[in-house]
Coordinates of C-alpha atoms in Angstrom, one line a residue:
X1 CA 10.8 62.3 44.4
X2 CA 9.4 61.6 41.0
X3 CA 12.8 62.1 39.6
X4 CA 14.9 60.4 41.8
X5 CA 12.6 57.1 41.2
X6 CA 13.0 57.7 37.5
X7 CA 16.9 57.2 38.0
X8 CA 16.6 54.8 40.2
X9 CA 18.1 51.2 39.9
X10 CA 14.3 49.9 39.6
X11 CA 13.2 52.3 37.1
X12 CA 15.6 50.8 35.0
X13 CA 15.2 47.1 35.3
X14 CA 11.4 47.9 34.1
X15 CA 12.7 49.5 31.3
X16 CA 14.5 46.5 30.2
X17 CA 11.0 44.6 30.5
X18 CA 10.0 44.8 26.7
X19 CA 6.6 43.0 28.0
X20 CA 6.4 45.2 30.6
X21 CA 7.0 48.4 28.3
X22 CA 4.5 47.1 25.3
X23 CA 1.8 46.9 28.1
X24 CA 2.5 50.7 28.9
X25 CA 2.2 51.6 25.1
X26 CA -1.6 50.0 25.4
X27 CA -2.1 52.0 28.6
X28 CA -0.6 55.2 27.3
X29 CA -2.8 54.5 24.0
X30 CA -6.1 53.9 25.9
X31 CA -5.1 56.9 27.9
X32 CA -4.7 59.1 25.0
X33 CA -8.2 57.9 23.7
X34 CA -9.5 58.9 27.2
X35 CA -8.1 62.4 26.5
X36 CA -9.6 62.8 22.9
X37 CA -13.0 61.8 23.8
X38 CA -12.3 63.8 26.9
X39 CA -11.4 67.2 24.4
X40 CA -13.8 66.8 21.9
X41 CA -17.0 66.2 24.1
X42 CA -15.8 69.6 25.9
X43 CA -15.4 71.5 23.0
X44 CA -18.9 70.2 21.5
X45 CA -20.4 71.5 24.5
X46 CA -18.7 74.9 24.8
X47 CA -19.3 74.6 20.9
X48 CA -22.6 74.0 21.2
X49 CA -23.3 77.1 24.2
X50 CA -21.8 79.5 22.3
X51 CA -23.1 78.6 18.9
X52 CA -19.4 78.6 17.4
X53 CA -19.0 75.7 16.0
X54 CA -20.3 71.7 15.4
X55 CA -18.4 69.3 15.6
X56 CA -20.8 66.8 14.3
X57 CA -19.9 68.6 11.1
X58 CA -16.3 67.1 11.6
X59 CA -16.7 63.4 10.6
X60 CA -12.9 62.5 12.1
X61 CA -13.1 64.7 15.0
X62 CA -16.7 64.4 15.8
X63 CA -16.5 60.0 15.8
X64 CA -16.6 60.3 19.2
X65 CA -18.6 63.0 20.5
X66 CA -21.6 61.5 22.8
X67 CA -24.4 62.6 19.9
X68 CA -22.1 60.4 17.5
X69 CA -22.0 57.2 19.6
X70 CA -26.3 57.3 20.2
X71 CA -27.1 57.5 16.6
X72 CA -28.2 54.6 14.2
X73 CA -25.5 54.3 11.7
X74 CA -26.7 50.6 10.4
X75 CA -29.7 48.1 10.3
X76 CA -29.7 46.7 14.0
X77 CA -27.6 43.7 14.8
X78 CA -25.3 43.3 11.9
X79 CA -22.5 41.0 12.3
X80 CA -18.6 42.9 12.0
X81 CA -16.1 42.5 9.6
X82 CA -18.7 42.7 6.7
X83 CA -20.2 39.4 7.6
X84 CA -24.1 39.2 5.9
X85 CA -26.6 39.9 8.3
X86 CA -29.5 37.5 8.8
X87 CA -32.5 38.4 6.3
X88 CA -35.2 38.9 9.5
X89 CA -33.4 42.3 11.1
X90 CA -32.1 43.5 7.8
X91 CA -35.8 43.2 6.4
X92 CA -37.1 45.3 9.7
X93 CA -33.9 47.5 9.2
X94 CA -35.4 48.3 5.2
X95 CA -39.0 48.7 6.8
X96 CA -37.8 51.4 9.0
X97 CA -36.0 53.3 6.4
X98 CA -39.1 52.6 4.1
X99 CA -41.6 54.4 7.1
X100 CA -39.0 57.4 7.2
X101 CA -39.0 57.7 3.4
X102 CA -42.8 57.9 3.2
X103 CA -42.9 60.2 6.5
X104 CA -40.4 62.2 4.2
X105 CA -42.9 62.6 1.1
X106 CA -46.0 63.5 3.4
X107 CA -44.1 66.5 4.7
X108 CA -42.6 67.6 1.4
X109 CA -45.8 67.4 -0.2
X110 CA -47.0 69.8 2.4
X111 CA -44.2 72.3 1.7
X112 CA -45.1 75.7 0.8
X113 CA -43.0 78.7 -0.3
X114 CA -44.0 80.9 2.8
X115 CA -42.9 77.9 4.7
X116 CA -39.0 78.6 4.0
X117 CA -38.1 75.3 4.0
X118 CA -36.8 73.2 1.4
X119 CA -36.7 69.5 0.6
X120 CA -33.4 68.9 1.6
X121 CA -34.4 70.3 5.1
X122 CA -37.3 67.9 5.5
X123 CA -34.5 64.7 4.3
X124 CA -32.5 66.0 7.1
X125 CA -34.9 65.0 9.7
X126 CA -36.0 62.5 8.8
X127 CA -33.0 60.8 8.1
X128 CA -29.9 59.5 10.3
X129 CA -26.3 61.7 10.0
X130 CA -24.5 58.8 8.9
X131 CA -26.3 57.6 6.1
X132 CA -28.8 60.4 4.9
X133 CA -30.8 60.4 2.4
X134 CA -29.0 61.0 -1.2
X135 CA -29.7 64.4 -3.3
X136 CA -32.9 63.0 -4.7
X137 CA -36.0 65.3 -6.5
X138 CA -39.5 64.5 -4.8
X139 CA -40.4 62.7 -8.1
X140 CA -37.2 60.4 -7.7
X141 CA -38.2 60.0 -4.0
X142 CA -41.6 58.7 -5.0
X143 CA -40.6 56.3 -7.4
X144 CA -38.0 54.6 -5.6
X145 CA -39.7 54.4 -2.3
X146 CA -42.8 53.1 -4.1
X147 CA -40.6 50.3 -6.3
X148 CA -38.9 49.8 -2.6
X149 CA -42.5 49.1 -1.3
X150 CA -43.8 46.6 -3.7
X151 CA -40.8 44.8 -3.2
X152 CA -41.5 44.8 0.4
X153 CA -45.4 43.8 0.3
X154 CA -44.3 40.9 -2.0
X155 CA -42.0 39.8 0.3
X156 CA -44.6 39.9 3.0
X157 CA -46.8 38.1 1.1
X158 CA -43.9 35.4 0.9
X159 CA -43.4 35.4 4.8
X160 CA -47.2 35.1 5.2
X161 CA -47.4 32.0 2.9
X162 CA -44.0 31.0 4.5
X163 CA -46.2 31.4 7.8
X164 CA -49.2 29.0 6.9
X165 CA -47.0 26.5 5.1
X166 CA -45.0 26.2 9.1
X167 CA -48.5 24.8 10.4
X168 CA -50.1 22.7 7.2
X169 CA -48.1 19.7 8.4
X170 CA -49.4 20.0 12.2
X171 CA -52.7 20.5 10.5
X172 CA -52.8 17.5 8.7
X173 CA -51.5 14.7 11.8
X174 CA -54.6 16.4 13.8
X175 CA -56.7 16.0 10.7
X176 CA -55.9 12.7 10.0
X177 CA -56.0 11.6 13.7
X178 CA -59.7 12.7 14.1
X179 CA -60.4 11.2 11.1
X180 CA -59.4 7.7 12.7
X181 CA -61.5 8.3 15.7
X182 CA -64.4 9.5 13.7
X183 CA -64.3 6.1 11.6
X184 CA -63.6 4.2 15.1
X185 CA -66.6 5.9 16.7
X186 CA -69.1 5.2 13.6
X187 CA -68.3 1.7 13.7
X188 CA -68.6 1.3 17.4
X189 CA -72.4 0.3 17.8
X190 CA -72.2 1.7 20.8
X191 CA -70.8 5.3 20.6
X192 CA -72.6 8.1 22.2
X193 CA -74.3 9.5 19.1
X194 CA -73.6 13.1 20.6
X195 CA -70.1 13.0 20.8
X196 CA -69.7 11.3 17.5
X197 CA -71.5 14.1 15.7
X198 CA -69.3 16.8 17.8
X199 CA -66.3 14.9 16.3
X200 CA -67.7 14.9 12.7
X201 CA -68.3 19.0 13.3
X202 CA -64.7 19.0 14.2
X203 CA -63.0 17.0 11.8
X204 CA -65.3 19.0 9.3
X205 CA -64.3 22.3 10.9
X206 CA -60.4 21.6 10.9
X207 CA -60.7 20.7 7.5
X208 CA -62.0 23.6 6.2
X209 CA -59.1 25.2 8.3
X210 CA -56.7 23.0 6.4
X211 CA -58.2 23.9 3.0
X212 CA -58.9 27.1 3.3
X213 CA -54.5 28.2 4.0
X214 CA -53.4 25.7 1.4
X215 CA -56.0 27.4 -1.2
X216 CA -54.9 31.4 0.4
X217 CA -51.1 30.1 -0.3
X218 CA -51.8 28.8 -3.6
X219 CA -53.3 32.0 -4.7
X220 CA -49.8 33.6 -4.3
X221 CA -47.6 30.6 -5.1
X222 CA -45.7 30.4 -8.3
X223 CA -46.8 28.4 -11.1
X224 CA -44.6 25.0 -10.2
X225 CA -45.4 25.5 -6.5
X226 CA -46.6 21.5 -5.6
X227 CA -49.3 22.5 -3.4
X228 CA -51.0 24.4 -6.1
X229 CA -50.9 21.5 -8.3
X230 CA -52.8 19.4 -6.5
X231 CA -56.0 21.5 -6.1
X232 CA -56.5 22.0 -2.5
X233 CA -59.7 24.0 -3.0
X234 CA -61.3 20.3 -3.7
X235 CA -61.2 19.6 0.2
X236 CA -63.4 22.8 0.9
X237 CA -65.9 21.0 -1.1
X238 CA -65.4 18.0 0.5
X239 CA -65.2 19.6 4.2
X240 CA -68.6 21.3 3.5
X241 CA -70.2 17.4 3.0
X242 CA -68.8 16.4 5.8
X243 CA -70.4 18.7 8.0
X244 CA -73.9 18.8 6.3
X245 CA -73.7 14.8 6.1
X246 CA -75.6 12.1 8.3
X247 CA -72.4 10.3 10.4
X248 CA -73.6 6.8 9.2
X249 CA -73.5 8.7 5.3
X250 CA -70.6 11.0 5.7
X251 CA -68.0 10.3 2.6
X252 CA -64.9 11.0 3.9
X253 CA -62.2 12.1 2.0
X254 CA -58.6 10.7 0.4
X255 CA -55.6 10.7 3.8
X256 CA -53.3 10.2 0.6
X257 CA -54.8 13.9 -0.5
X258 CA -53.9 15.6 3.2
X259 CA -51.0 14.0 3.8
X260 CA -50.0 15.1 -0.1
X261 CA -50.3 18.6 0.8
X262 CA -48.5 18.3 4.1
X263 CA -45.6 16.8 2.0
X264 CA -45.3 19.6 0.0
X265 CA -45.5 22.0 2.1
X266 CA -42.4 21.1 4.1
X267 CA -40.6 21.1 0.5
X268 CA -42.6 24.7 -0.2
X269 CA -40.8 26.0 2.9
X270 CA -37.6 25.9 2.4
X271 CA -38.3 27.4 -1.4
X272 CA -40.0 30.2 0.0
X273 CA -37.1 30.8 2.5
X274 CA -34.6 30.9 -0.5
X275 CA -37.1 33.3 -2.1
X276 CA -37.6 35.7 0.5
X277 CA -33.9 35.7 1.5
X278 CA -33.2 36.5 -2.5
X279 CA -35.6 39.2 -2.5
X280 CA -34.8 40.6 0.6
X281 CA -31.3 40.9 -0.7
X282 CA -32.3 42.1 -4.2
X283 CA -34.5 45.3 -1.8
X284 CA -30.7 46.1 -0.8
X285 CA -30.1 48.3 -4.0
X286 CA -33.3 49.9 -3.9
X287 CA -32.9 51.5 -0.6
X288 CA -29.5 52.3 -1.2
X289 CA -30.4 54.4 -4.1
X290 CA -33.0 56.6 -1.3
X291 CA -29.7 56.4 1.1
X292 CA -26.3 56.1 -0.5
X293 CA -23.4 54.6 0.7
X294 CA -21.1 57.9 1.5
X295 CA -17.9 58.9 0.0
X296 CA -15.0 59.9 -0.1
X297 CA -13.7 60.3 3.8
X298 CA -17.2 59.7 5.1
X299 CA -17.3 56.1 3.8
X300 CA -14.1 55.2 5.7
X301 CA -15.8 56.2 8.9
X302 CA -18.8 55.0 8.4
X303 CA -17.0 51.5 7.1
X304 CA -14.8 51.8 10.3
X305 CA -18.3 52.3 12.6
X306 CA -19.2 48.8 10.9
X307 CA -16.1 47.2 11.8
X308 CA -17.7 45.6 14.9
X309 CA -21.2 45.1 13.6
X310 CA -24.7 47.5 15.1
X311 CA -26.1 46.7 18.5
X312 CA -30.0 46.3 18.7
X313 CA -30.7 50.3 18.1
X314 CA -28.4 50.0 15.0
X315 CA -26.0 51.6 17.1
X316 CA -22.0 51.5 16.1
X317 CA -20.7 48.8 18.8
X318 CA -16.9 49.7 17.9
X319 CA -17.6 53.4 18.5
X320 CA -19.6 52.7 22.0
X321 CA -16.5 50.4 22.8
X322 CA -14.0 53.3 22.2
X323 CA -16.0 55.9 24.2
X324 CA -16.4 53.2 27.1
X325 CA -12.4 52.9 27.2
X326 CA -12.8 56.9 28.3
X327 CA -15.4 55.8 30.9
X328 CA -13.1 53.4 31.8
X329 CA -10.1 55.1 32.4
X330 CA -11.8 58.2 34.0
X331 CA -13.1 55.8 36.8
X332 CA -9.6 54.1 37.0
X333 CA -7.9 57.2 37.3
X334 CA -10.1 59.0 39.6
X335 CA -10.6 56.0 42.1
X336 CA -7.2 55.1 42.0
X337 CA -5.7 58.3 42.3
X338 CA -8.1 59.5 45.5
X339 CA -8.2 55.9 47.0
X340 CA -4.0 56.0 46.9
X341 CA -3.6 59.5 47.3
X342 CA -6.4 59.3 51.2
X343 CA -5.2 55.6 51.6
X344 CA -1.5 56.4 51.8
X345 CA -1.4 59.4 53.6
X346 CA -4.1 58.3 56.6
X347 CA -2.2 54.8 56.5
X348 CA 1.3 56.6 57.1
X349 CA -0.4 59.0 60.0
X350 CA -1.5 56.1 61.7
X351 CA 2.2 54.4 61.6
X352 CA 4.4 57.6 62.4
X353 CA 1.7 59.2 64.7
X354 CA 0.6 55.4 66.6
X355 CA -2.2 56.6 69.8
X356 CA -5.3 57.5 68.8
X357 CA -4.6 57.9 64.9
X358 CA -3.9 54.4 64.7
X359 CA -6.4 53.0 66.5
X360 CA -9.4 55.2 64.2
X361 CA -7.0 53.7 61.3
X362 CA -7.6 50.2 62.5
X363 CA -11.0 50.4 63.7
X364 CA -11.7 52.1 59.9
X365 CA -10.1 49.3 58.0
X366 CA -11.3 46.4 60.1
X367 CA -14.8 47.5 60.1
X368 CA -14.6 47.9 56.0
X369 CA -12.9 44.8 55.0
X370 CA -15.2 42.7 57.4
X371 CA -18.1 42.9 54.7
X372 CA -17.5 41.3 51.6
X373 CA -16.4 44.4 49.1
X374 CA -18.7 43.5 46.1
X375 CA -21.6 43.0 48.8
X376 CA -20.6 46.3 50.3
X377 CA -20.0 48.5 46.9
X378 CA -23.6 47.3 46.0
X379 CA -24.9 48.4 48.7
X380 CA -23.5 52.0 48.8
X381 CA -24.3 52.6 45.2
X382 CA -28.2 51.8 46.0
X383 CA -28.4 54.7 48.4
X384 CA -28.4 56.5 45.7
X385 CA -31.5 54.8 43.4
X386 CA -34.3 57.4 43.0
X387 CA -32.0 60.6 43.9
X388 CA -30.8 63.3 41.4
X389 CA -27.3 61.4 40.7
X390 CA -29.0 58.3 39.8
X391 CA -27.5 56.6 36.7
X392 CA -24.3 59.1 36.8
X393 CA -20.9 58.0 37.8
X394 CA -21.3 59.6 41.2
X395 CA -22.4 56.8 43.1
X396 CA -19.6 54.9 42.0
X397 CA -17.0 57.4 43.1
X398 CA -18.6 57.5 46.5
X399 CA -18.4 53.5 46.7
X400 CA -15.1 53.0 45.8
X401 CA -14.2 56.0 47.5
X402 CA -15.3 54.6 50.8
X403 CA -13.9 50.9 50.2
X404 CA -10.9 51.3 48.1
X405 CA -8.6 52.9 50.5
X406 CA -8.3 50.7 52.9
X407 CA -5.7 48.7 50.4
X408 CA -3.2 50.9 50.0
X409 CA -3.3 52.4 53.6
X410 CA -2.5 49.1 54.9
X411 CA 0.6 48.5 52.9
X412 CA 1.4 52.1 53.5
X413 CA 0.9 51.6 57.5
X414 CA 3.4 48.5 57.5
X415 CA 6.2 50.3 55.2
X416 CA 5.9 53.7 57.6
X417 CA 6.0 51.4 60.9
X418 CA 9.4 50.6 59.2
X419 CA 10.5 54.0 58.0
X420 CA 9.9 55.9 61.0
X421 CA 12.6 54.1 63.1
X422 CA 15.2 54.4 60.4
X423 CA 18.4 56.3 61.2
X424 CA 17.5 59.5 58.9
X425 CA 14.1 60.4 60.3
X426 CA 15.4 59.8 64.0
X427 CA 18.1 62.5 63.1
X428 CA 15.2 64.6 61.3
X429 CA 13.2 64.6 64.5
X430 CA 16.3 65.2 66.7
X431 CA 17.5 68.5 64.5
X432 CA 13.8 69.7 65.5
X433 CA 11.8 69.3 62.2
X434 CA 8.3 69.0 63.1
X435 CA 6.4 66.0 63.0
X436 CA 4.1 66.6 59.4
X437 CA 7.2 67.8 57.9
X438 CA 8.9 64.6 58.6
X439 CA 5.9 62.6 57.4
X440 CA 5.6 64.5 53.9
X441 CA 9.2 65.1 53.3
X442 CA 10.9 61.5 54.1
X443 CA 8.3 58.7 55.2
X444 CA 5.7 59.5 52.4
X445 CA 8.6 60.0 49.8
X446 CA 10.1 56.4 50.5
X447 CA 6.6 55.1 50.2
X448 CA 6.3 55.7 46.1
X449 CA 6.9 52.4 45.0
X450 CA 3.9 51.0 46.9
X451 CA 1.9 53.7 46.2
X452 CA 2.3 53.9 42.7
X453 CA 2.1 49.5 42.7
X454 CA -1.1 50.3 44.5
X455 CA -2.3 52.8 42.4
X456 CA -2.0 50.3 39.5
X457 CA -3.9 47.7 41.5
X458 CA -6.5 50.3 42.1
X459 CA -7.1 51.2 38.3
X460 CA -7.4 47.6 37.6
X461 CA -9.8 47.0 40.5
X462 CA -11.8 50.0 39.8
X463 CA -12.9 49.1 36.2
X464 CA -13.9 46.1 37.0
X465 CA -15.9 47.2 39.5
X466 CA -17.5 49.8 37.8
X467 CA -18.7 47.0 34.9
X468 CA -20.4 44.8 37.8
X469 CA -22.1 47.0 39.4
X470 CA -23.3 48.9 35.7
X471 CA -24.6 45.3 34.6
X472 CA -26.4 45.1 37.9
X473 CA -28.0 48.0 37.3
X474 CA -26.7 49.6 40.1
X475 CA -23.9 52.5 37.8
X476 CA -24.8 54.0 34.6
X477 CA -28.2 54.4 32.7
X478 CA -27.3 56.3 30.3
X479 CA -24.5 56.8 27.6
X480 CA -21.7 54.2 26.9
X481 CA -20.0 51.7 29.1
X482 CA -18.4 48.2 29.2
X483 CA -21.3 47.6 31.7
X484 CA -24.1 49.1 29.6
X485 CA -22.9 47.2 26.5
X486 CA -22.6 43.9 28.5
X487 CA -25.9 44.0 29.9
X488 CA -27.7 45.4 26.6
X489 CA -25.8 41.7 24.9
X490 CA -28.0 39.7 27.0
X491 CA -31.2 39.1 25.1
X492 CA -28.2 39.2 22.3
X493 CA -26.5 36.2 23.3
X494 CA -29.6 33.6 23.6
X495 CA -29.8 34.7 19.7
X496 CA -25.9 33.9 19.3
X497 CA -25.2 37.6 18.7
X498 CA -21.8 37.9 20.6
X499 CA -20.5 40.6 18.8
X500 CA -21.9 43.2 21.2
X501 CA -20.5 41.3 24.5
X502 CA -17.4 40.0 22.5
X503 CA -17.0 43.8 21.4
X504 CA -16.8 45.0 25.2
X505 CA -15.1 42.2 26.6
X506 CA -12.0 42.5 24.1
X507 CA -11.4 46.4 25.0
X508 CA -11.6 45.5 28.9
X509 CA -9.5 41.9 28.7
X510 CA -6.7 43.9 26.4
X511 CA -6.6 47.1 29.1
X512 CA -7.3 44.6 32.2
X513 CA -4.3 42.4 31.1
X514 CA -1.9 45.3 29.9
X515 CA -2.8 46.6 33.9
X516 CA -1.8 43.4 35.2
X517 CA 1.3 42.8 33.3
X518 CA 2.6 46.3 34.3
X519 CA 1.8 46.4 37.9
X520 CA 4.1 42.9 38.0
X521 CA 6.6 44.6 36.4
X522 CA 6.6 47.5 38.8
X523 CA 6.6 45.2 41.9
X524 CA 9.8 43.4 40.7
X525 CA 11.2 46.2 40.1
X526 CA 10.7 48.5 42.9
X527 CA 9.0 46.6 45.6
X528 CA 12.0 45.0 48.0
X529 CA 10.0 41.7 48.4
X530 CA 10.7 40.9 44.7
X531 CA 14.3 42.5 44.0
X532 CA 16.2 40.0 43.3

């Protein structure tokens, strides 16, 4: 059968499709990539239950293994193509490999000869695979992580004066505004004496608040910083009167002075945001002399895991996006395959067989596509929340298994309704051959192109479904999938991270539209509706 559509007249008008041809390439490619992650997660499990071998050992061979895609290669949401990161996840990234670092002297300090392990051991763990640490001495270890850490409490120091410099202006309006009412009150004769001494307390209160961050930031500020220059421990002095002062005798102070300060601080601001983002790119070389950038073959991987940029648990989003395509095409194939394989054969009994067969075939099909296919594949895959397959693909499979069918065994029931009162398979049935012989060996056979048109349909129908109902929440939990990365990019995308969603989208859109493109080739070539 398969050969004889191969030669046929339709098999080579496709051919002549270079579109149609280019968008098997992609499919054959995707499907080879299903068949490497396939192998290699196989043999790192027998690998791994036999105690053979490793492939995490194999940095080509390994890129792919499920271990591989899990791990942090990379401070967390980095931009791709070697784009800077912003300075406030790179800084938490440093901080992180700061805490390992000083995890990693504790426990080689407490290494002992009877202990049998070395310092190289304790690096390893506490350390990622991509990017250990480098082939340091403990002495080297201390002094870079402790340079590495007064870099970083200087740069906290920054962010902290950074921090009170953000509310000096709000400070000073609500400052300046009670200061108005307090005068208004102390000249209105008749002002309730209580409340204008509650608004003295608080207008002397809010200035000490005032004073008090200007003078903590100028403690820390550099020489030139304007704020420093204009003394702001003078209004602590001046705050302290206030609040010990008769209303009618209260001197109160300079706005010029307040609203001074406030001035400056805006202009502060965005020098101490220059600063920090120098300094935090200045702490770069310092951690990579604890973890250095690797070598040799390893540094084209690990440059090729940064292609795409690091999701939010510093995870390679290129490498997740290559495992998903298996995920993908595993789903597509299986769903496909079954849904054709049940679809086509129950949808040609009911045509060739007619009675009761057909009536179970149309009672089946009307009953399924009366609910609304998204609706109903949502519902089937949450009969499964809280059981053992939770999370797995196995809910999925039973979904589209249950829904998917119904396609193909409708086109197959109209082309066999045909078929059967054709010429050849009256003779067949006249000569004696018996009924299921007839159906496999002549009605089925002439049924290929639809089958394999719906097969195509099916693959394309089946990925998609399986990344709705993962961002749902109702597929996997675990692992890699277009899904998972899609609904991990949320939180992302409010932060105009799209690297993540972008990431996933491309690898489905390029696979979705090669799937499209090639099942309209294979309907004008094969299907009689679009011979022309």
């Amino acid at each position: 059968m398969i050969r004889r559509l191969l030669n046929s007249r339709g098999a080579g008008k496709f051919r002549r499709n270079k579109t149609a041809m280019l968008s098997l390439l992609i499919i054959l490619g995707y499907t080879a990539l299903a068949v490497f992650v396939f192998a290699t997660n196989t043999a790192q499990a027998l690998g791994q239950r036999t105690g053979w071998f490793d492939l995490n050992d194999n940095p080509v061979i390994g890129i792919l293994i499920r271990e591989r895609i899990m791990e942090e290669v990379a401070p967390a949401e980095i931009p791709g193509f070697g784009i800077t990161p912003d300075t406030e996840p790179l800084l938490d990234t440093y901080i992180e490999k700061l805490t390992a670092a000083n995890r990693a002297i504790t426990a080689a300090n407490r290494l002992t000869e009877e202990s049998g392990r070395t310092l190289r051991d304790v690096l390893d763990e506490n350390s990622p695979r991509s990017r250990p640490f480098g082939d340091l001495t403990l002495n080297q270890l201390v002094e870079y992580t402790a340079e590495a850490d007064a870099e970083r409490e200087a740069i906290i120091a920054l962010r902290t004066g950074a921090a009170r410099l953000q509310v000096l202006p709000q400070q000073a309006d609500a400052i300046l505004e009670l200061r108005e009412r307090f005068i208004a009150m102390r000249d209105d004769p008749n002002a309730d004496p209580d409340e204008l001494l509650n608004t003295q307390e608080d207008l002397a209160f809010d200035l000490a608040d005032f004073a008090a961050d200007a003078v903590q930031y100028a403690e820390t500020a550099p020489e030139d910083d304007p704020i420093r220059r204009l003394n702001p421990a003078a209004l602590e002095d001046i705050a302290f009167e206030l609040e010990v002062a008769e209303p009618a005798e209260a001197e109160l102070f300079d706005p010029t002075a307040i609203r001074a300060i406030a001035d400056a601080s805006d202009a502060a601001f965005a020098g101490v945001e220059e600063i920090v983002e120098q300094r935090v790119e200045a702490m770069g070389p310092m951690i990579d002399r604890l973890y250095p950038f690797p070598e040799g073959i390893k540094g084209i991987i690990y440059r090729f895991k940064l292609m795409l940029g690091t999701d939010r648990q510093g995870r390679s989003i290129l490498l997740r996006a290559l495992y998903s395509s298996y995920v993908a095409v595993q789903v597509g194939l299986v769903v496909a395959l079954a849904a054709v394989i049940f679809g086509g054969i129950f949808g040609a009994a009911a045509a060739y067989y007619g009675g009761w067969v057909d009536h179970v075939f149309n009672w089946t099909y009307s009953m399924i596509t009366s609910i609304p296919y998204l609706v109903l594949l949502a519902v089937l895959s949450f009969l499964f929340l809280g059981s053992p397959v939770e999370g797995t693909l196995i809910p999925l499979y039973v979904a589209f298994g249950v829904t998917y069918w119904a396609g193909p065994g409708r086109v197959i029931r109209g082309e066999a309704l045909k078929i059967r009162e054709l010429e050849y398979v009256q003779a067949a049935t006249a000569i004696g051959f018996g009924r299921m012989y007839i159906l496999l060996k002549h009605v089925l056979p002439n049924t290929a192109h639809l089958l394999f048109i719906n097969f195509s349909l099916l693959f394309i129908a089946a990925i998609k479904g399986e990344v709705i109902l993962t961002f749902l929440g109702l597929g996997l939990k675990e692992g890699a999938s277009w899904g998972i990365m899609i609904d991990h990019s949320k939180e992302q995308v409010v932060n105009d991270f799209f690297w993540q969603i972008g990431g996933a989208t491309f690898f489905m859109f390029v696979l979705v539209l090669a799937f499209n493109i090639f099942t309209d080739a294979l309907q004008d070539a094969f299907d009689p509706k679009h011979v022309s």
